[in-house]
Short mmCIF file of C-alpha atoms in Angstrom, two decimals:
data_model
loop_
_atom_site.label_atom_id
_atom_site.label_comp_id
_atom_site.label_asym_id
_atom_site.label_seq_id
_atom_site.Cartn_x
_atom_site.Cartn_y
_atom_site.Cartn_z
CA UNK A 1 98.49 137.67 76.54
CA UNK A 2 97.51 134.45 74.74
CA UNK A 3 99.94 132.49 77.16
CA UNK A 4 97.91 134.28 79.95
CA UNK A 5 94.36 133.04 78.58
CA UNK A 6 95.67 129.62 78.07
CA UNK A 7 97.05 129.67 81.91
CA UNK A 8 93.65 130.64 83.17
CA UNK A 9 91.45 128.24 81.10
CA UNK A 10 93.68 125.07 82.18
CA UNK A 11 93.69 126.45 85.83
CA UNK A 12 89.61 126.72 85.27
CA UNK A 13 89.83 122.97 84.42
CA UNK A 14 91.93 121.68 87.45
CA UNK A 15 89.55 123.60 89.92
CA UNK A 16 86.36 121.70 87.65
CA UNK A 17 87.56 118.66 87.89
CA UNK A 18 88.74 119.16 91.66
CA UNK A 19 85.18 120.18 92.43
CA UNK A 20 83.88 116.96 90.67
CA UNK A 21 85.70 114.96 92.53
CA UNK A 22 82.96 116.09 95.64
CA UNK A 23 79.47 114.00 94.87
CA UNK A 24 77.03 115.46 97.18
CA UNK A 25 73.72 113.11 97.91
CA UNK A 26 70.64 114.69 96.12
CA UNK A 27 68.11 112.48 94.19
CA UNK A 28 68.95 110.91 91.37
CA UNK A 29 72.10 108.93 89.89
CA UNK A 30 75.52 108.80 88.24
CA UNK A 31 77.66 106.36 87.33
CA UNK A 32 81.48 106.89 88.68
CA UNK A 33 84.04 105.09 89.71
CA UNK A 34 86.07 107.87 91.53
CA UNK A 35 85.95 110.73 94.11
CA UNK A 36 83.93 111.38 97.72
CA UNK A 37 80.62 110.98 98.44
CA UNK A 38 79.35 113.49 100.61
CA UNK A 39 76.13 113.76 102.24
CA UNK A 40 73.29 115.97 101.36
CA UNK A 41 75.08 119.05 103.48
CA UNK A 42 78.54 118.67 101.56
CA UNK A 43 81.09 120.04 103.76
CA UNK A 44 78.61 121.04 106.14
CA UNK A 45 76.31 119.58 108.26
CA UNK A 46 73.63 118.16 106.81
CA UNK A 47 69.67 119.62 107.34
CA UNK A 48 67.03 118.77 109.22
CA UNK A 49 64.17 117.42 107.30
CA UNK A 50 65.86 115.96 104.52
CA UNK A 51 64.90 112.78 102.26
CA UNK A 52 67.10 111.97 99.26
CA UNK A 53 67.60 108.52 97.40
CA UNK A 54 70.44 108.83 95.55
CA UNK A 55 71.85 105.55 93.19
CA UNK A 56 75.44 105.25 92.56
CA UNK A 57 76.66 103.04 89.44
CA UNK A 58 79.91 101.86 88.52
CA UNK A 59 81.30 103.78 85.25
CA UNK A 60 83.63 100.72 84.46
CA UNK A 61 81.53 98.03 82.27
CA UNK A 62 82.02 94.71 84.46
CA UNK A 63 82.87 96.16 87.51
CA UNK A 64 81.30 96.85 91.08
CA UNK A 65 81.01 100.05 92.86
CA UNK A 66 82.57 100.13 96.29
CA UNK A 67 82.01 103.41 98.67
CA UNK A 68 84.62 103.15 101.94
CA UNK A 69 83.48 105.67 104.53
CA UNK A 70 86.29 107.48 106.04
CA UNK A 71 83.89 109.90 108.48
CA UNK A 72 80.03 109.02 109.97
CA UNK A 73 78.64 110.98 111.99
CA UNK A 74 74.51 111.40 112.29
CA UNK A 75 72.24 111.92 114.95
CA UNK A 76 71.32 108.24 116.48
CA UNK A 77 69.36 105.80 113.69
CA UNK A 78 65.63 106.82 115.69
CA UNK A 79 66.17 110.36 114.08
CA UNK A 80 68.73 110.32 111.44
CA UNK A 81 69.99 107.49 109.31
CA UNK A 82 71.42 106.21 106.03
CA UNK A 83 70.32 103.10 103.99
CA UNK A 84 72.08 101.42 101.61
CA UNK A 85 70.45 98.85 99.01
CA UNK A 86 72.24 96.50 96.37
CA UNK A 87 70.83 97.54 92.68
CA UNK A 88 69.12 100.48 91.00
CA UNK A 89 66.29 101.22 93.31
CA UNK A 90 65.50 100.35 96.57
CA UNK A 91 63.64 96.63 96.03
CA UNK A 92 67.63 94.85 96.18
CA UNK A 93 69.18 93.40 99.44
CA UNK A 94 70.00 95.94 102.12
CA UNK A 95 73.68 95.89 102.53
CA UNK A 96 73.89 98.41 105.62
CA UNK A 97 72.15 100.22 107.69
CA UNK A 98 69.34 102.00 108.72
CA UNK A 99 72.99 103.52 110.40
CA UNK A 100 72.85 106.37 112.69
CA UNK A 101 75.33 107.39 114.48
CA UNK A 102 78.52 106.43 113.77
CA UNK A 103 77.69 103.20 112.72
CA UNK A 104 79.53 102.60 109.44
CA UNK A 105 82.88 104.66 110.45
CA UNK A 106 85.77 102.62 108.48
CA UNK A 107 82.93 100.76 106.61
CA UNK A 108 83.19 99.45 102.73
CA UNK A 109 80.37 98.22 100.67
CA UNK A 110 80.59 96.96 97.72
CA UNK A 111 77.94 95.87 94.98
CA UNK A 112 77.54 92.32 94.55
CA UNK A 113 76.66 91.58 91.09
CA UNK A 114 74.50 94.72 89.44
CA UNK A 115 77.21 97.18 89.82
CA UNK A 116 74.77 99.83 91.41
CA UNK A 117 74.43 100.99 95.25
CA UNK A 118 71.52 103.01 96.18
CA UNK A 119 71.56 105.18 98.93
CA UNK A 120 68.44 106.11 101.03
CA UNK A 121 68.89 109.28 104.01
CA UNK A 122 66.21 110.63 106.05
CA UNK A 123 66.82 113.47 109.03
CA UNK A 124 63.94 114.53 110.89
CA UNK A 125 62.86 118.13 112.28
CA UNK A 126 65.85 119.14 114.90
CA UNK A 127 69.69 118.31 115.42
CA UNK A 128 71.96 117.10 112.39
CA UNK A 129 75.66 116.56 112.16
CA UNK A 130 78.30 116.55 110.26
CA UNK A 131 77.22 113.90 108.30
CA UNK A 132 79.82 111.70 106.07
CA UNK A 133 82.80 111.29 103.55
CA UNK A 134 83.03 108.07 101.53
CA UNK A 135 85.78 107.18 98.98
CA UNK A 136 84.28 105.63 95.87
CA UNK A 137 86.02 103.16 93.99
CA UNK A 138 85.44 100.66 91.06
CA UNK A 139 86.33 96.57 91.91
CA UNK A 140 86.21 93.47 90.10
CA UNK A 141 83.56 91.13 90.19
CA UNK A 142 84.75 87.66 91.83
CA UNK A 143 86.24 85.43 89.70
CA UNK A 144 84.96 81.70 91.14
CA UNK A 145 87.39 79.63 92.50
CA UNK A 146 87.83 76.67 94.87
CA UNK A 147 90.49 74.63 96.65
CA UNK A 148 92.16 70.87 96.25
CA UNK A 149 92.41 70.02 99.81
CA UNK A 150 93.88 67.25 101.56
CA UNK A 151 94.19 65.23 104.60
CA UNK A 152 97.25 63.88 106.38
CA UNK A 153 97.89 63.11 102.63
CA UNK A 154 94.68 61.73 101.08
CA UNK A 155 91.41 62.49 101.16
CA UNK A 156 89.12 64.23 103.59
CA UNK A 157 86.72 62.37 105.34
CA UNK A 158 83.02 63.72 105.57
CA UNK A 159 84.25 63.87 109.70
CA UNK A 160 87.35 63.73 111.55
CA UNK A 161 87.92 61.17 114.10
CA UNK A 162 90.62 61.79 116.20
CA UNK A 163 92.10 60.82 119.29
CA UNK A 164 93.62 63.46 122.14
CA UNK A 165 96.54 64.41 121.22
CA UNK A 166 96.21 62.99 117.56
CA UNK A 167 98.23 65.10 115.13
CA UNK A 168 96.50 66.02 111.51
CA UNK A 169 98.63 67.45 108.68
CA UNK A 170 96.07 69.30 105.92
CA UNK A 171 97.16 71.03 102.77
CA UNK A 172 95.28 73.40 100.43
CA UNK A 173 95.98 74.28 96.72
CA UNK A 174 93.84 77.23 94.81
CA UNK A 175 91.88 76.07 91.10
CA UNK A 176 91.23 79.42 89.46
CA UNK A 177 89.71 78.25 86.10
CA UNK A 178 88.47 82.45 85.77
CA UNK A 179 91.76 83.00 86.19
CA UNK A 180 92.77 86.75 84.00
CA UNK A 181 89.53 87.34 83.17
CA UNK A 182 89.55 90.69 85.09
CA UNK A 183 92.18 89.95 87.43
CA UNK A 184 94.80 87.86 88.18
CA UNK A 185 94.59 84.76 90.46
CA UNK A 186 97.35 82.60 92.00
CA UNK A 187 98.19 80.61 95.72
CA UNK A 188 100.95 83.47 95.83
CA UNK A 189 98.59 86.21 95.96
CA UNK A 190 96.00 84.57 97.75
CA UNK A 191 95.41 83.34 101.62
CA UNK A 192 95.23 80.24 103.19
CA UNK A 193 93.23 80.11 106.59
CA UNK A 194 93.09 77.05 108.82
CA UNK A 195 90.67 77.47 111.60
CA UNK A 196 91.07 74.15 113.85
CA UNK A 197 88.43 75.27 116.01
CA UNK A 198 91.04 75.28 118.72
CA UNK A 199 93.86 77.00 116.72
CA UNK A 200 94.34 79.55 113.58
CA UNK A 201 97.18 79.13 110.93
CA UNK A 202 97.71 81.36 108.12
CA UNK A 203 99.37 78.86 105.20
CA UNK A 204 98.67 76.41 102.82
CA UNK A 205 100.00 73.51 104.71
CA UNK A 206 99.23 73.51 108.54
CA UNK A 207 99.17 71.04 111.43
CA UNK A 208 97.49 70.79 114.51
CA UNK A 209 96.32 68.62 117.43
CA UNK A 210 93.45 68.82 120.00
CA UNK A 211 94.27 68.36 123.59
CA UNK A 212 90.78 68.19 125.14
CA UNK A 213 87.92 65.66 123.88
CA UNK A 214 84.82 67.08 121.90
CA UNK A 215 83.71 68.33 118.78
CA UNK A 216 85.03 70.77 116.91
CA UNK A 217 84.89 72.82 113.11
CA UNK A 218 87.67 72.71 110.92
CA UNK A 219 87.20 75.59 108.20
CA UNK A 220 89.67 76.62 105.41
CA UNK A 221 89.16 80.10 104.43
CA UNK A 222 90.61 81.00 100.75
CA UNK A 223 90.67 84.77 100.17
CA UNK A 224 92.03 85.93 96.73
CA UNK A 225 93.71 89.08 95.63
CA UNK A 226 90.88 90.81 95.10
CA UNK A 227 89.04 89.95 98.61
CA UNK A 228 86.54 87.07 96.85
CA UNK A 229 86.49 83.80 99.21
CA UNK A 230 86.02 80.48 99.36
CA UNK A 231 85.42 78.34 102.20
CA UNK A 232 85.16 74.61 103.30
CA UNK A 233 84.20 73.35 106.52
CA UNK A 234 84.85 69.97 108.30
CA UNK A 235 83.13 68.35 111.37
CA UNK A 236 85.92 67.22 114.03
CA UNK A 237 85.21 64.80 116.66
CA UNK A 238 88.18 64.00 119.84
CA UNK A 239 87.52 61.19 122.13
CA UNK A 240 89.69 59.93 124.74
CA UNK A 241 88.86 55.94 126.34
CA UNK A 242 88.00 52.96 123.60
CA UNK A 243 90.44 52.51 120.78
CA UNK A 244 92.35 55.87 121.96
CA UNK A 245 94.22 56.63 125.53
CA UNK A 246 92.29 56.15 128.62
CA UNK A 247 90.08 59.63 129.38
CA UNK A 248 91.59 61.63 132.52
CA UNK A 249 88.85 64.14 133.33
CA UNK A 250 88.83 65.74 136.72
CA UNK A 251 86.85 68.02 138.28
CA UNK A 252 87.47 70.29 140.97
CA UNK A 253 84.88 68.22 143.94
CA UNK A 254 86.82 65.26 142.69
CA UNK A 255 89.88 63.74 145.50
CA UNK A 256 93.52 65.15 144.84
CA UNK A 257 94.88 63.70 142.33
CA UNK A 258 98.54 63.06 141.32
CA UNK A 259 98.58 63.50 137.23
CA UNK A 260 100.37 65.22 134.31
CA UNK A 261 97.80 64.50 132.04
CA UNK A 262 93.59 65.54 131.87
CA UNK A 263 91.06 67.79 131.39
CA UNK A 264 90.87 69.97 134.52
CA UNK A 265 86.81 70.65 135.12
CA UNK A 266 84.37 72.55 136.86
CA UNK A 267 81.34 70.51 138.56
CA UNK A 268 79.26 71.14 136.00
CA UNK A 269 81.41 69.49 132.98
CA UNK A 270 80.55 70.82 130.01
CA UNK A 271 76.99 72.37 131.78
CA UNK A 272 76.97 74.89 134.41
CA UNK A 273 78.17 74.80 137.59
CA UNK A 274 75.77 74.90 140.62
CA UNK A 275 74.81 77.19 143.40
CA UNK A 276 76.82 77.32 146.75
CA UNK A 277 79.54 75.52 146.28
CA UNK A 278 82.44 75.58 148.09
CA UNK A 279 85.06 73.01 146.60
CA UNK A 280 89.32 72.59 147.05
CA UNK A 281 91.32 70.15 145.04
CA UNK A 282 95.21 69.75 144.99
CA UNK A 283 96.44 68.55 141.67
CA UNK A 284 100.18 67.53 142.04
CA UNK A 285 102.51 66.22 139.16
CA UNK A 286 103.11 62.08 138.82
CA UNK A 287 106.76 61.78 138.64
CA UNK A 288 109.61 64.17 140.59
CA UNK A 289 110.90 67.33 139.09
CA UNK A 290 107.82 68.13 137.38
CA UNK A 291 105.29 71.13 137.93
CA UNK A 292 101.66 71.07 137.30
CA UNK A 293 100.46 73.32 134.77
CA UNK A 294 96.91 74.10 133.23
CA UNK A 295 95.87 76.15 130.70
CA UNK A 296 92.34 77.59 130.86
CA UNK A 297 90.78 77.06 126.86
CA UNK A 298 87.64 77.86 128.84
CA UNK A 299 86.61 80.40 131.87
CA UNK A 300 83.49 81.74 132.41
CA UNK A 301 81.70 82.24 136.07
CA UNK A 302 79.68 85.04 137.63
CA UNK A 303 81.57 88.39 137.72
CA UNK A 304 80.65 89.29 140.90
CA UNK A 305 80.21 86.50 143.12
CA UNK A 306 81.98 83.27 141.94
CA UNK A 307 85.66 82.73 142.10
CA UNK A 308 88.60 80.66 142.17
CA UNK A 309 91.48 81.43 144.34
CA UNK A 310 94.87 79.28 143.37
CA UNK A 311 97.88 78.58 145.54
CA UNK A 312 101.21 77.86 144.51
CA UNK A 313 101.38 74.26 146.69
CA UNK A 314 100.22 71.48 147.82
CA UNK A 315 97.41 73.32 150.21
CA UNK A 316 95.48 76.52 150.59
CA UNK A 317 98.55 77.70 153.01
CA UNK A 318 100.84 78.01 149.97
CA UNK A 319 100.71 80.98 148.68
CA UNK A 320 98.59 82.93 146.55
CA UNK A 321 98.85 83.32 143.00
CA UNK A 322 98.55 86.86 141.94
CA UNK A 323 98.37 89.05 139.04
CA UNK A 324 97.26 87.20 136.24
CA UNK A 325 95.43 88.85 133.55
CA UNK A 326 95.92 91.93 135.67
CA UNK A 327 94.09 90.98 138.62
CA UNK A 328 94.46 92.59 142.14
CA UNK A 329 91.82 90.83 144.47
CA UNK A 330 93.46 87.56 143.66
CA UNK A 331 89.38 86.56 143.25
CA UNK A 332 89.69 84.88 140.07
CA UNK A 333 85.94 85.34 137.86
CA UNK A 334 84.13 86.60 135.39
CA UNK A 335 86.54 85.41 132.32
CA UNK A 336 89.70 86.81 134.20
CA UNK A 337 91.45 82.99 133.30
CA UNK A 338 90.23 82.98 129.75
CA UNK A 339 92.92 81.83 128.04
CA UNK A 340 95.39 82.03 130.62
CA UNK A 341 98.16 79.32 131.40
CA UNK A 342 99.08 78.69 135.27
CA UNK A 343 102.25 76.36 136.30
CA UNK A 344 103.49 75.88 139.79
CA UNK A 345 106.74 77.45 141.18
CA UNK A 346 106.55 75.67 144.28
CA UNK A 347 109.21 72.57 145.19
CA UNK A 348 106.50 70.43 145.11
CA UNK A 349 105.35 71.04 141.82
CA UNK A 350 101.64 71.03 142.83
CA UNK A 351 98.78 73.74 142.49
CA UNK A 352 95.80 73.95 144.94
CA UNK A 353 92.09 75.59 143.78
CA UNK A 354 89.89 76.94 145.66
CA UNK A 355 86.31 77.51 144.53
CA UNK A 356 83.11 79.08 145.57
CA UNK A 357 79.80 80.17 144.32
CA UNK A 358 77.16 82.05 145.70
CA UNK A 359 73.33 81.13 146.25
CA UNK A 360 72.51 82.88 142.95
CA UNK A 361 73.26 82.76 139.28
CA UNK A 362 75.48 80.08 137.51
CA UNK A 363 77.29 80.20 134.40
CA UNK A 364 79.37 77.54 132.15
CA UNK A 365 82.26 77.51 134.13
CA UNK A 366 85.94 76.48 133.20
CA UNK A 367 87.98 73.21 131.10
CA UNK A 368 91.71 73.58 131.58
#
């Protein structure tokens, strides 16, 4: 009998602290660091007419609330919707929303600095939904940090002056002076981001060249174990002609031209393109055995009405090149080339365009 009693009191307190796992939205607060949030319905849908402000605070001295919703479902933000505010009270930063619909599906927010999120819902007179579930969790502030860079072995300059083609070797090490404070900070647990502006790499050390002339942003992106950042960003500038190799730009009114080399352009060159045009230009390789090939960094025309058709030759009786990107019309447009590469099969190595706009609407055009 007593062993019977004892069963049922410590089965009493696994179904309590099962149910208090479940924080359903009503006015007021409590500080956690574990379970769901639910809205104001629970498991069910929510009701009509409801307004509740509800704050959230992080049980764990030091340490940031985080809520990661795992369902969302309202009726669209003109009727129903969910606020979130950083702080006790609703005078802090807005950190999401008003969201209605299903608007912050797969979304985490976190507290940045008072360890509180406060949570504002209003549903008018007709039609609710399901509402949401959101996993709460306790996180470590950021610990500050910031990063010994270098450039192709010394310093970096305040901008980058390169030529086409130039290679740049850059390195990153992590200073974590917080270090262990709450958390433990290291170059092994962190991640290095290089973002060339024309290429990503994910490492501490990283090189990269730029094939086409302009400017560019070179940003380093430093995320530590516990998601806190830090970031530098460099201005990049890539000429071709002076001190560096002579420029080949070439656009697609210009003669045929015999080359390996250049920046392959529409007639607008860096601005758009204009109305009916109807252009053709055979680009052929500059020594035998070769094959032309371009690849399209940028491609951007009218989706309807302006296109490039490409032949595998040295005219527009070669034949056709098809399929790329998917496409069945063989009407290149739109951004069908974005980021494609094209090389030519034929014995002659060359590849003849084909171009054509209508009397209405431009757009930026292409740089291959």
């Amino acid at each position: 009998m007593k062993l019977k009693v004892i069963l049922n009191i410590f089965l009493s307190l696994i179904g309590f602290v099962a149910l208090s796992q479940n924080i359903i939205m009503t006015n007021g607060s409590q500080s956690v660091c574990s379970g769901t949030f639910l809205d104001p319905g629970g498991t069910s849908n929510y009701a009509n007419s409801s307004d509740y402000t509800m704050t959230l605070c992080s049980s764990t001295p030091g340490q940031e609330i985080s809520v990661e919703f795992t369902t969302f479902t309202l009726e669209s933000v003109t009727w129903d919707h969910l606020t979130i505010y950083e702080g006790s009270g609703t005078t802090g930063t807005i950190l999401a929303g008003p969201a209605g619909s299903s608007t912050l599906q797969g979304a985490v927010v976190t507290s940045t600095g008072s360890g509180c999120l406060t949570f504002v819902f209003h549903s008018d007179g007709s039609v609710n939904y399901a509402g949401w579930e959101a996993q709460i969790s306790c996180v470590s502030a950021c610990q500050a940090f910031n990063a010994t860079t270098t450039y192709n072995t010394g310093a970096f300059p305040a901008t980058i002056n390169l030529c086409t083609g130039e290679q740049i070797d850059v390195t990153a090490v992590g200073n974590y002076p917080n270090n262990n404070i709450d958390y433990n900070q290291d170059d092994a647990s962190s991640t290095f981001t290089w973002d060339f502006g024309n290429n990503t790499v994910v490492a501490q050390n990283a090189s990269n060249s730029y094939g086409v002339q302009g400017n560019y942003t070179l940003t380093l992106t430093v995320e530590d174990v516990n998601g806190c950042t830090y970031v530098e960003t460099y201005p990049v500038t890539v000429t071709c002609g002076g001190a560096c190799s002579p420029c080949t730009d070439i656009q697609v009114d210009d003669p045929d031209a015999n080359t390996c080399t250049g920046t392959f352009w529409d007639t607008g060159m860096g601005s758009d393109y204009t109305n009916s045009e109807n252009q053709q230009i055979t680009l052929c390789p500059d020594g035998p055995g070769q094959a032309v090939n371009v690849n399209f960094i940028e491609f951007n025309t009218e989706s309807c009405c302006d296109h490039m058709i490409i032949y595998d030759g040295n005219s527009t009786a070669s034949p056709m090149i098809t399929g790329i990107n998917g496409e069945t019309d063989n009407n290149y447009e739109g951004t069908d080339l974005l980021g494609q590469t094209v090389t030519s099969t034929s014995g002659d190595g060359c590849l003849t365009f084909a171009w054509t706009s209508d009397a209405s609407v431009v757009a930026s055009g292409w740089l291959g």
